[in-house]
CSV table of C-alpha atoms in Angstrom, one decimal:
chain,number,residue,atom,x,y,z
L,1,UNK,CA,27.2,9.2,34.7
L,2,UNK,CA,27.4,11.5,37.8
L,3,UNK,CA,24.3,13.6,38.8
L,4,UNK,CA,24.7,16.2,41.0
L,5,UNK,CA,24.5,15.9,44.3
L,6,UNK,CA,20.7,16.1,45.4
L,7,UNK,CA,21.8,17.2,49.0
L,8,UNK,CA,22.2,20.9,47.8
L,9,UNK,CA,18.9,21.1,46.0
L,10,UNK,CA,16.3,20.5,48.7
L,11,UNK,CA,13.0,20.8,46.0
L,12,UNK,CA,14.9,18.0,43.2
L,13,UNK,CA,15.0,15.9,46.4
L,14,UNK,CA,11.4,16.0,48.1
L,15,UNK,CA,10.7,15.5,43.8
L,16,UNK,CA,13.0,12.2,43.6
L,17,UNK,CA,11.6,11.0,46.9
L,18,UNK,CA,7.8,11.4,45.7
L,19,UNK,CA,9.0,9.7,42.1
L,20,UNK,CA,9.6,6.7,44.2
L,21,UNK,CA,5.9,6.5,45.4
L,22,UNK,CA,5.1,5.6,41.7
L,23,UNK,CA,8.0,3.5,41.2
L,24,UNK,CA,6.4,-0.3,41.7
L,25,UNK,CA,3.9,1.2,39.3
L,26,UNK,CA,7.1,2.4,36.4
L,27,UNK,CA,8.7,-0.8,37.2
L,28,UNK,CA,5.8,-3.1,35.7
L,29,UNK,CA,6.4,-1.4,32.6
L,30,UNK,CA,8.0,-2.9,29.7
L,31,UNK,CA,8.9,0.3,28.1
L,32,UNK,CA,12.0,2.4,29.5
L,33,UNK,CA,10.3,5.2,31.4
L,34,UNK,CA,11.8,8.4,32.9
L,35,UNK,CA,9.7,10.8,35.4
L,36,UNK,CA,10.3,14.7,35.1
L,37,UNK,CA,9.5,17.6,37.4
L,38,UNK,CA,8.4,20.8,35.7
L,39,UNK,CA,12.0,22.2,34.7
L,40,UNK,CA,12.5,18.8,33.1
L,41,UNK,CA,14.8,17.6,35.1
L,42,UNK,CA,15.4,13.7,36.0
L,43,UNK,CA,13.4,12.6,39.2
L,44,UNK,CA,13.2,8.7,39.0
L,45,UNK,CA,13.2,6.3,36.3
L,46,UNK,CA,11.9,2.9,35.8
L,47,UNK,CA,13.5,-0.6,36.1
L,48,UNK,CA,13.7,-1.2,32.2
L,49,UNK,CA,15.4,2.4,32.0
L,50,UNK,CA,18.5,1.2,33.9
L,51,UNK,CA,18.7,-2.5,32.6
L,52,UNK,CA,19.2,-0.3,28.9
L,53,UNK,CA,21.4,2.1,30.3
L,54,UNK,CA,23.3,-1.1,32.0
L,55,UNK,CA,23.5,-2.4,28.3
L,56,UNK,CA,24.4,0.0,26.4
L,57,UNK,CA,26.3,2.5,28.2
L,58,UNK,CA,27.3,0.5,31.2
L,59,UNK,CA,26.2,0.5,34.9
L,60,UNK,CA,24.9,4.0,35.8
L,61,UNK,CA,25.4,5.1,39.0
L,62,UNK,CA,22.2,7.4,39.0
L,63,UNK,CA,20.6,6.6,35.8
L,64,UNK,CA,20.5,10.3,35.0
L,65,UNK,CA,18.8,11.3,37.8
L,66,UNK,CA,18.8,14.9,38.6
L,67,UNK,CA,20.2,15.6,35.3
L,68,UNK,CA,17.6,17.8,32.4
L,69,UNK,CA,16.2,16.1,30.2
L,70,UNK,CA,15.9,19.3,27.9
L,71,UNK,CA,19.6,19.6,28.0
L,72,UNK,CA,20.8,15.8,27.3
L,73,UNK,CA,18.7,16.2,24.4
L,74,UNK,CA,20.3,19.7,23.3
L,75,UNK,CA,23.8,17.7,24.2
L,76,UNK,CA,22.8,15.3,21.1
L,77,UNK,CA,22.8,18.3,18.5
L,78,UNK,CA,26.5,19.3,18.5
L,79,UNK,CA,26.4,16.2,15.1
L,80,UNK,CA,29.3,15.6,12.9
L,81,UNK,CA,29.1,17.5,9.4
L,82,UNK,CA,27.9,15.1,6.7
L,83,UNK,CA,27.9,11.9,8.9
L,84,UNK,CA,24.5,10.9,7.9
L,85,UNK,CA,23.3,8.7,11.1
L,86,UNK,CA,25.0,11.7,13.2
L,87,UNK,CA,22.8,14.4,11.6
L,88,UNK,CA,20.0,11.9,12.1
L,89,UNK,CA,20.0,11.8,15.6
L,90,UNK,CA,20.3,15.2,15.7
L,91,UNK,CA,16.9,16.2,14.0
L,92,UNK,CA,15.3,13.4,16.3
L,93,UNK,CA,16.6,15.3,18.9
L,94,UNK,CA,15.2,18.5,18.2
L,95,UNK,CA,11.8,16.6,17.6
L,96,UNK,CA,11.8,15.1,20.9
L,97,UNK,CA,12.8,18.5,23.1
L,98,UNK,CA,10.5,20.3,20.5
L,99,UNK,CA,7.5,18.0,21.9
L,100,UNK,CA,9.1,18.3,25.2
L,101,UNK,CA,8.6,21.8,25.5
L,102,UNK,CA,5.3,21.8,24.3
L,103,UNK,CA,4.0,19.4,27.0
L,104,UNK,CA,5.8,21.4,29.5
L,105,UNK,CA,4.0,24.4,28.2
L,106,UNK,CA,0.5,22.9,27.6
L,107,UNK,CA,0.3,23.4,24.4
L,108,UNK,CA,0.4,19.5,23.4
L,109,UNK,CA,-1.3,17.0,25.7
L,110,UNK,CA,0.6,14.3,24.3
L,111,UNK,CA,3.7,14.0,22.2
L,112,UNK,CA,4.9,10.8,19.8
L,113,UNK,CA,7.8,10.0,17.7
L,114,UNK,CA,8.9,6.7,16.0
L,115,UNK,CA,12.5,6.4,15.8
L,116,UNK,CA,15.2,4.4,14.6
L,117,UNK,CA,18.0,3.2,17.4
L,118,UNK,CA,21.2,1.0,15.6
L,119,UNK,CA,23.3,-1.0,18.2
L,120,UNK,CA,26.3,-2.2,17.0
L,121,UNK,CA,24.5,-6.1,16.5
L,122,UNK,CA,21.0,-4.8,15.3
L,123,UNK,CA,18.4,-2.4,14.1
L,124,UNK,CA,16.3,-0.9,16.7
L,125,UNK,CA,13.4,1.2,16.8
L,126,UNK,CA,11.8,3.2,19.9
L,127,UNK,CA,8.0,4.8,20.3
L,128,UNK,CA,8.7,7.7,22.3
L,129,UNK,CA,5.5,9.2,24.1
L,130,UNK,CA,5.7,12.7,26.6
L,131,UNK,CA,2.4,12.6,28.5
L,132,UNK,CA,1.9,15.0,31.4
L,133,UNK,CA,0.5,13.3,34.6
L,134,UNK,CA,-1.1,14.8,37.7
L,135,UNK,CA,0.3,15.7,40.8
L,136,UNK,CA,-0.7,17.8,43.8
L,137,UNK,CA,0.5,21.6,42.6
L,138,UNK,CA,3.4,20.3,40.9
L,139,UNK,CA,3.3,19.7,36.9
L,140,UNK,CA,4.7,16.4,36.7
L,141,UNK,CA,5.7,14.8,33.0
L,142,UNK,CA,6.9,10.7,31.8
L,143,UNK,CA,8.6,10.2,29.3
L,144,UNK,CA,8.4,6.7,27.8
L,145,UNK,CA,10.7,4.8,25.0
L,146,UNK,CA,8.9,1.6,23.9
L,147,UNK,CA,10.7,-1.2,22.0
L,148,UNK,CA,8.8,-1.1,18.5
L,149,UNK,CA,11.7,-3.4,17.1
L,150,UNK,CA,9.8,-6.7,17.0
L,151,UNK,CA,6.8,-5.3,15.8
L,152,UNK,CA,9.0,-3.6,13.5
L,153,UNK,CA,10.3,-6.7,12.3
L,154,UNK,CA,7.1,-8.5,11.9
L,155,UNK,CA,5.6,-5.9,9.6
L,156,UNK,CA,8.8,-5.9,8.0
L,157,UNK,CA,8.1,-9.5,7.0
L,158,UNK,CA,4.5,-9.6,6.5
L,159,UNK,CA,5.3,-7.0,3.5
L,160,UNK,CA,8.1,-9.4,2.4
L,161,UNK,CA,5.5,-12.2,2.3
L,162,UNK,CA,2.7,-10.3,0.6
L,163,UNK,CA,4.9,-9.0,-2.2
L,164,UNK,CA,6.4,-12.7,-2.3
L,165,UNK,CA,2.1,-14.3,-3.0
L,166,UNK,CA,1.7,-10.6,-5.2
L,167,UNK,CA,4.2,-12.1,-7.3
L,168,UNK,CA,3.3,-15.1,-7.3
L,169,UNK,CA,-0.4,-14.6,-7.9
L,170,UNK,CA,0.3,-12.2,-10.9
L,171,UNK,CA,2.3,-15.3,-12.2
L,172,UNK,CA,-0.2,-17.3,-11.6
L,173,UNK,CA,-2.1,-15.2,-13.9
L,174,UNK,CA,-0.2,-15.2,-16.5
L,175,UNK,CA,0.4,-18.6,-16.8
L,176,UNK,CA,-3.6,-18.8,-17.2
L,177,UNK,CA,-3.1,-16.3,-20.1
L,178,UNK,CA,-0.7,-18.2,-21.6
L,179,UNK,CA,-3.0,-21.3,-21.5
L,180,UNK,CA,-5.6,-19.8,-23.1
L,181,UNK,CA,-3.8,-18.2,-26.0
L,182,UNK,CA,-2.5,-21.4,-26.5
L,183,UNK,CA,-5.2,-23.1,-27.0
L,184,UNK,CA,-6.2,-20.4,-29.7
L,185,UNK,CA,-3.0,-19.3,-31.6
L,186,UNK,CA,-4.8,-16.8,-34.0
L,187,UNK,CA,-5.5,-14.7,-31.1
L,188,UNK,CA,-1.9,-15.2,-29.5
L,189,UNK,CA,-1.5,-12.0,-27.6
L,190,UNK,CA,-5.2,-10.5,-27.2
L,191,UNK,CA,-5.4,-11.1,-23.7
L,192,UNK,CA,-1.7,-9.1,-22.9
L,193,UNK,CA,-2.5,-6.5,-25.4
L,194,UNK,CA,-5.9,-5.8,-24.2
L,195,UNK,CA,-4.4,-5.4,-20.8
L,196,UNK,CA,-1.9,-3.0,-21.8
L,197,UNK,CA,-4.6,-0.9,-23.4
L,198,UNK,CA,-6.6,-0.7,-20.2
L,199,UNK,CA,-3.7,0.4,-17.8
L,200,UNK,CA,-3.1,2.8,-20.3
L,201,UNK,CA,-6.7,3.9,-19.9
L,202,UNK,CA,-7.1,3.2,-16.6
L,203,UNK,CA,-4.3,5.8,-16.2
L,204,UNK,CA,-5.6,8.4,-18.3
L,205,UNK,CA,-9.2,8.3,-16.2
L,206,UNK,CA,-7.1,8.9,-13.1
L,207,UNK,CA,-7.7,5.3,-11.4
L,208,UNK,CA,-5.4,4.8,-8.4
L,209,UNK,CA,-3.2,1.7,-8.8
L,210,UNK,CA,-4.3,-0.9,-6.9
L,211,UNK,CA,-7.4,-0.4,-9.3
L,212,UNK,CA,-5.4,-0.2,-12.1
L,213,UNK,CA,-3.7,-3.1,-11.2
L,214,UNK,CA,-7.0,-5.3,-10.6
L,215,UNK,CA,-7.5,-4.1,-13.7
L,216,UNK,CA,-4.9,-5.2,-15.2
L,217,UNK,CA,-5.2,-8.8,-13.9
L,218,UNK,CA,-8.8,-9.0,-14.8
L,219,UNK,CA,-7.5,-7.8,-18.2
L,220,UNK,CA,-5.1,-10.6,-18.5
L,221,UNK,CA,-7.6,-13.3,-18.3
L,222,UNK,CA,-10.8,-11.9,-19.5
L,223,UNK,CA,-10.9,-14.3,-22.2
L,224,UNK,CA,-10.6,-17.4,-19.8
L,225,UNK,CA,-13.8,-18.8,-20.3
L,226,UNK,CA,-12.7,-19.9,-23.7
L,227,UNK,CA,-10.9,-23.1,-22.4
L,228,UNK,CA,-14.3,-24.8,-22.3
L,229,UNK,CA,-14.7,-24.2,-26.1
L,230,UNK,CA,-13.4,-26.9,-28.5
L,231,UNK,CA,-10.1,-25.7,-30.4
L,232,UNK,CA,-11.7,-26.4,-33.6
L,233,UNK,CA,-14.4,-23.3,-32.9
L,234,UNK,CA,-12.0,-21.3,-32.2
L,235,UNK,CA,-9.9,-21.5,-34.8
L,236,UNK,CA,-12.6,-22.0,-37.4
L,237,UNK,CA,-11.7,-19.8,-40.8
L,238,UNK,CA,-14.9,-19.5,-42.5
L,239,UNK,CA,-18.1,-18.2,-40.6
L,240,UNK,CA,-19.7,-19.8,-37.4
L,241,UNK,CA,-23.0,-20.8,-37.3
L,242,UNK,CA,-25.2,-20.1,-35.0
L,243,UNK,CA,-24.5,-22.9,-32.5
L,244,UNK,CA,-21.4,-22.1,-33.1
L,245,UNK,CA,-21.8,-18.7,-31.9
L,246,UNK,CA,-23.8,-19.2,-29.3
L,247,UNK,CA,-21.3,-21.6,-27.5
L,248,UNK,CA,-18.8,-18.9,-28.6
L,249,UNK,CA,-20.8,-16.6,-26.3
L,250,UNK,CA,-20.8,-18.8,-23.5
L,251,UNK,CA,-17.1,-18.1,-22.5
L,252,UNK,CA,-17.7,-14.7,-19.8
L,253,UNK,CA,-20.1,-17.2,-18.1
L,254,UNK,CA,-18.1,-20.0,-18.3
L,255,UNK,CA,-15.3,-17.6,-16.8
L,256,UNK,CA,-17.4,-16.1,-14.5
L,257,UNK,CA,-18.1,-19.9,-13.3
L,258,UNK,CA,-14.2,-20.7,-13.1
L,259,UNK,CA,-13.6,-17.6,-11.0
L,260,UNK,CA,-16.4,-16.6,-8.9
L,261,UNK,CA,-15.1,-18.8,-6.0
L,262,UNK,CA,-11.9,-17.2,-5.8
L,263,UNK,CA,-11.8,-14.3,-2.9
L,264,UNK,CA,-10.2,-11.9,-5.3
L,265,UNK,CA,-9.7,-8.3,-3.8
L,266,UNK,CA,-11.3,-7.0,-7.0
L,267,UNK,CA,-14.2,-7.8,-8.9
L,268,UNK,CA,-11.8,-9.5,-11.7
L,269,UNK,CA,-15.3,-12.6,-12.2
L,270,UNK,CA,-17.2,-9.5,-12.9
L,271,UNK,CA,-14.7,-8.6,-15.4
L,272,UNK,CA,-14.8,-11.7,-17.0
L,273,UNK,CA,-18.4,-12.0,-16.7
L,274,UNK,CA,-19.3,-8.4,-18.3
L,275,UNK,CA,-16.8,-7.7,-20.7
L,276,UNK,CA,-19.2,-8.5,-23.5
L,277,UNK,CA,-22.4,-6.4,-22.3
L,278,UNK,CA,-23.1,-3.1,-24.4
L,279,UNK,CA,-24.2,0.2,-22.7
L,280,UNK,CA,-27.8,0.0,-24.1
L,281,UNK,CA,-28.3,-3.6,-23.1
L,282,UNK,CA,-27.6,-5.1,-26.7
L,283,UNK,CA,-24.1,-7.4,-24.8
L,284,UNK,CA,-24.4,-10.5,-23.9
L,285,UNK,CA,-24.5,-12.7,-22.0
L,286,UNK,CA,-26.8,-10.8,-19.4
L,287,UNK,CA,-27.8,-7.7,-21.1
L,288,UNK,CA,-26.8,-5.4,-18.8
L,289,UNK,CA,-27.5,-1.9,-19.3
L,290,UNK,CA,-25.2,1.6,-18.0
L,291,UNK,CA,-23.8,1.5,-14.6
L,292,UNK,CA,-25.2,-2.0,-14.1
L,293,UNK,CA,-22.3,-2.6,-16.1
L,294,UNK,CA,-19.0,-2.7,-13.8
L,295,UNK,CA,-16.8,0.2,-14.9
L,296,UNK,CA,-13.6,-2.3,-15.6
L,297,UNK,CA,-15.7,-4.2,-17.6
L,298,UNK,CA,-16.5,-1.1,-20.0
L,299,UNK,CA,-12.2,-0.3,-19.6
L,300,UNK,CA,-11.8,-4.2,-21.1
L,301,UNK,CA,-14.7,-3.8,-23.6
L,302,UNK,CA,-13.4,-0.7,-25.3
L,303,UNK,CA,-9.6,-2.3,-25.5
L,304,UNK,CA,-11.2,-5.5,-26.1
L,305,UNK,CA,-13.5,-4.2,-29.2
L,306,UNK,CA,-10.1,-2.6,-30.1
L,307,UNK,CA,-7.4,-5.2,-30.2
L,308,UNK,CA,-10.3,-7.5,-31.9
L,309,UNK,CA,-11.2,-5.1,-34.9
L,310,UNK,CA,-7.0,-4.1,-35.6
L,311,UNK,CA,-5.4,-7.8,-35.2
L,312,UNK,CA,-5.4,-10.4,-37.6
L,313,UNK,CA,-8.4,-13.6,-37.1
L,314,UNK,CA,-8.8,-16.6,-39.0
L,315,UNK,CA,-11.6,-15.4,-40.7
L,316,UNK,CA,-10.3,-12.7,-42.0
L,317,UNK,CA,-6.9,-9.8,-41.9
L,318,UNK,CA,-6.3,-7.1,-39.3
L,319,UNK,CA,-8.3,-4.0,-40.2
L,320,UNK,CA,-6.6,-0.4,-39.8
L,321,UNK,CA,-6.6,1.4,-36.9
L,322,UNK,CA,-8.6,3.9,-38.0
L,323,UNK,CA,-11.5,0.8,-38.3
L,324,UNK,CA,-10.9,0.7,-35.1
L,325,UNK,CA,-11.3,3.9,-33.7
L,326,UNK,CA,-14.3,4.9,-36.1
L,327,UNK,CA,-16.1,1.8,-34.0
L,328,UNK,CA,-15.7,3.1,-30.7
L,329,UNK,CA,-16.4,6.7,-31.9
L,330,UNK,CA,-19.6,5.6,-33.7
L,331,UNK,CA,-21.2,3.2,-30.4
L,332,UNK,CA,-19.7,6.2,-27.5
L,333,UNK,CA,-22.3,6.7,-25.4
L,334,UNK,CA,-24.6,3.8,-26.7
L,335,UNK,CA,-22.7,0.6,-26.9
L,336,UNK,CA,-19.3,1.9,-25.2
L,337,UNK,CA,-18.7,4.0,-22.3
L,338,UNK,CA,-18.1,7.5,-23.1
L,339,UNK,CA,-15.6,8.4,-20.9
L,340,UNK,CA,-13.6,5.3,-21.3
L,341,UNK,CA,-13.7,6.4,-25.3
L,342,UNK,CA,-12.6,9.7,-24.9
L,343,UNK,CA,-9.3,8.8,-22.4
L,344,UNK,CA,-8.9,5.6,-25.1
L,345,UNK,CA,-8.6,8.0,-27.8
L,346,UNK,CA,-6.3,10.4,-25.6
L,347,UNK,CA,-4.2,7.8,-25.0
L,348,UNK,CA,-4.1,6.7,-28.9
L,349,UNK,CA,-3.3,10.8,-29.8
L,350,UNK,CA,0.0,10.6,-27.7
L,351,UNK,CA,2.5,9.6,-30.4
L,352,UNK,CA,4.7,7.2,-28.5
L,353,UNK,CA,2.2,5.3,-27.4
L,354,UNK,CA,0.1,4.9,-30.1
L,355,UNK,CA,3.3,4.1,-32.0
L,356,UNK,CA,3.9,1.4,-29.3
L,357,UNK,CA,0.0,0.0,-29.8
């Protein structure tokens, strides 16, 4: 790249020969940094600026230098119709000599873009910041392009890696489900069932999905506390006494006690552990009351109560769904959340999905 000769413009030259004042200063820099005068025009860049230059466009005899900035940028725009990375470049373009003039101008104090670079042998990606600077009666601007790529890159594969334990921990979860309904056969499903009644839920109150989603997992295992209880209990046909039912009614603590260690990013122990109290106090195994009560704990107790009343138990045959329903409409507001109720029956009035229930 020529720039013109700087002999025949007396004012770009006493500019370029001030740049260099500040040019130990540029040169520590790790980003690739170009000084402009007021016009916008090239006065001095740093060391990093011509080593990128040097690799990627070959050795520069001025670096740009006396050259506007305004106008390599315009000299982008003429892209190739429907070349997709061409037309790309192009809006960056416009973005950066839109932000450019606006510095120039004063009516931004600081301009920044993120954008992406391909080379021929990777993906690259540049910062670039537009800061004016001052300078004795002369508006002076620096332009800087930092190297984003390996932070880039390392975000790139901390998302990787926490989709990777995501996945594993939601299998992980599931695998406890399955280990539970094993151990009780006559309630083979309960756990997945209720879950899918409480996204369903969930969605209908207008929860954002990461909620939902602890939700969910809570959902999943909310009858975990029943490994402790002996299989013979559990799958008793006739009616249980009352030590029966009490040790019955152990299994939200016992859950609470399995899972209360574990740093979840939800409350799913409090799920576990509440799933069972009652709006008025009348659950079990701490009596709660109202808002003491964690509101995905009254989300699993209304698809729990649910899935319990319509699906077949040892002691006795499913009931109809309308058994169901006539419970939660007969405790709402007393035993059962009333707004969980209300988007429960919502969600069971939308044929498709009650069809799918």
């Amino acid at each position: 790249m020529n720039g013109p000769d700087l002999s025949t413009r007396p004012a770009l030259s006493r500019a370029c020969l001030e740049a260099r004042a500040f040019q130990p200063i540029i040169d520590a820099l790790t980003a690739h940094v170009a000084l402009l005068d007021g016009d916008a025009t090239i006065v001095g860049v740093n060391a990093a600026w011509m080593r990128y230059a040097d690799a990627n466009q070959g050795h520069q005899a001025d670096y740009g230098i006396g050259l506007n900035y305004l106008a390599l940028l315009e000299g982008v725009q003429g892209c190739v119709p429907g070349d997709a990375k061409s037309e790309e470049d192009t809006l960056i373009a416009r973005q950066v000599a839109q932000g450019l003039r606006e510095v120039l101008s004063g009516r931004r104090e600081k301009f920044q873009l993120e954008y992406p670079c391909p080379s021929p042998t990777e993906s690259r990606w540049f910062l670039v910041t537009i800061t004016p600077f001052p300078h004795p009666g002369q508006l002076r601007v620096v332009v800087a392009h930092e190297d984003l790529t390996a932070l880039k890159q390392a975000q790139e594969t901390t998302l990787r890696q926490t989709a990777q334990l995501a996945g594993a921990f939601s299998s992980t979860v599931d695998a406890i489900a399955l280990f539970v309904e094993k151990r009780d056969p006559y309630t083979a499903g309960h756990q997945h069932q209720v879950a899918v009644l409480c996204e369903r839920i969930a969605r209908r109150m207008g929860l954002d999905a990461a909620r939902r989603h602890g939700l969910v997992l809570g959902a999943k295992i909310h009858d975990i506390g029943k490994i402790a209880i002996p299989a013979d209990i559990l799958g008793k046909p006739g009616r249980l006494s009352p030590p029966e039912l009490e040790i019955i009614r152990s299994h939200p603590e016992t859950g609470y006690d399995i899972l209360r260690g574990i740093d979840f990013p939800w409350p799913i122990a409090d799920m576990v552990y509440q799933h069972h109290e009652r709006l008025d106090g009348s659950g079990y195994p701490q009596g709660l009351q109202g808002d003491a009560i964690c509101l995905e704990a009254r989300i699993i107790a209304v698809a729990d109560v649910y899935d319990a009343i319509t699906s077949h138990r040892p002691y006795r045959p499913a009931r109809p769904m309308e058994t169901g329903l006539c419970e939660l409409m007969n405790g709402r507001g007393r035993l059962y959340d009333s707004e969980v109720v209300e988007a429960f029956i919502a969600v069971m009035q939308t044929p498709e999905k009650a069809q799918q229930l």
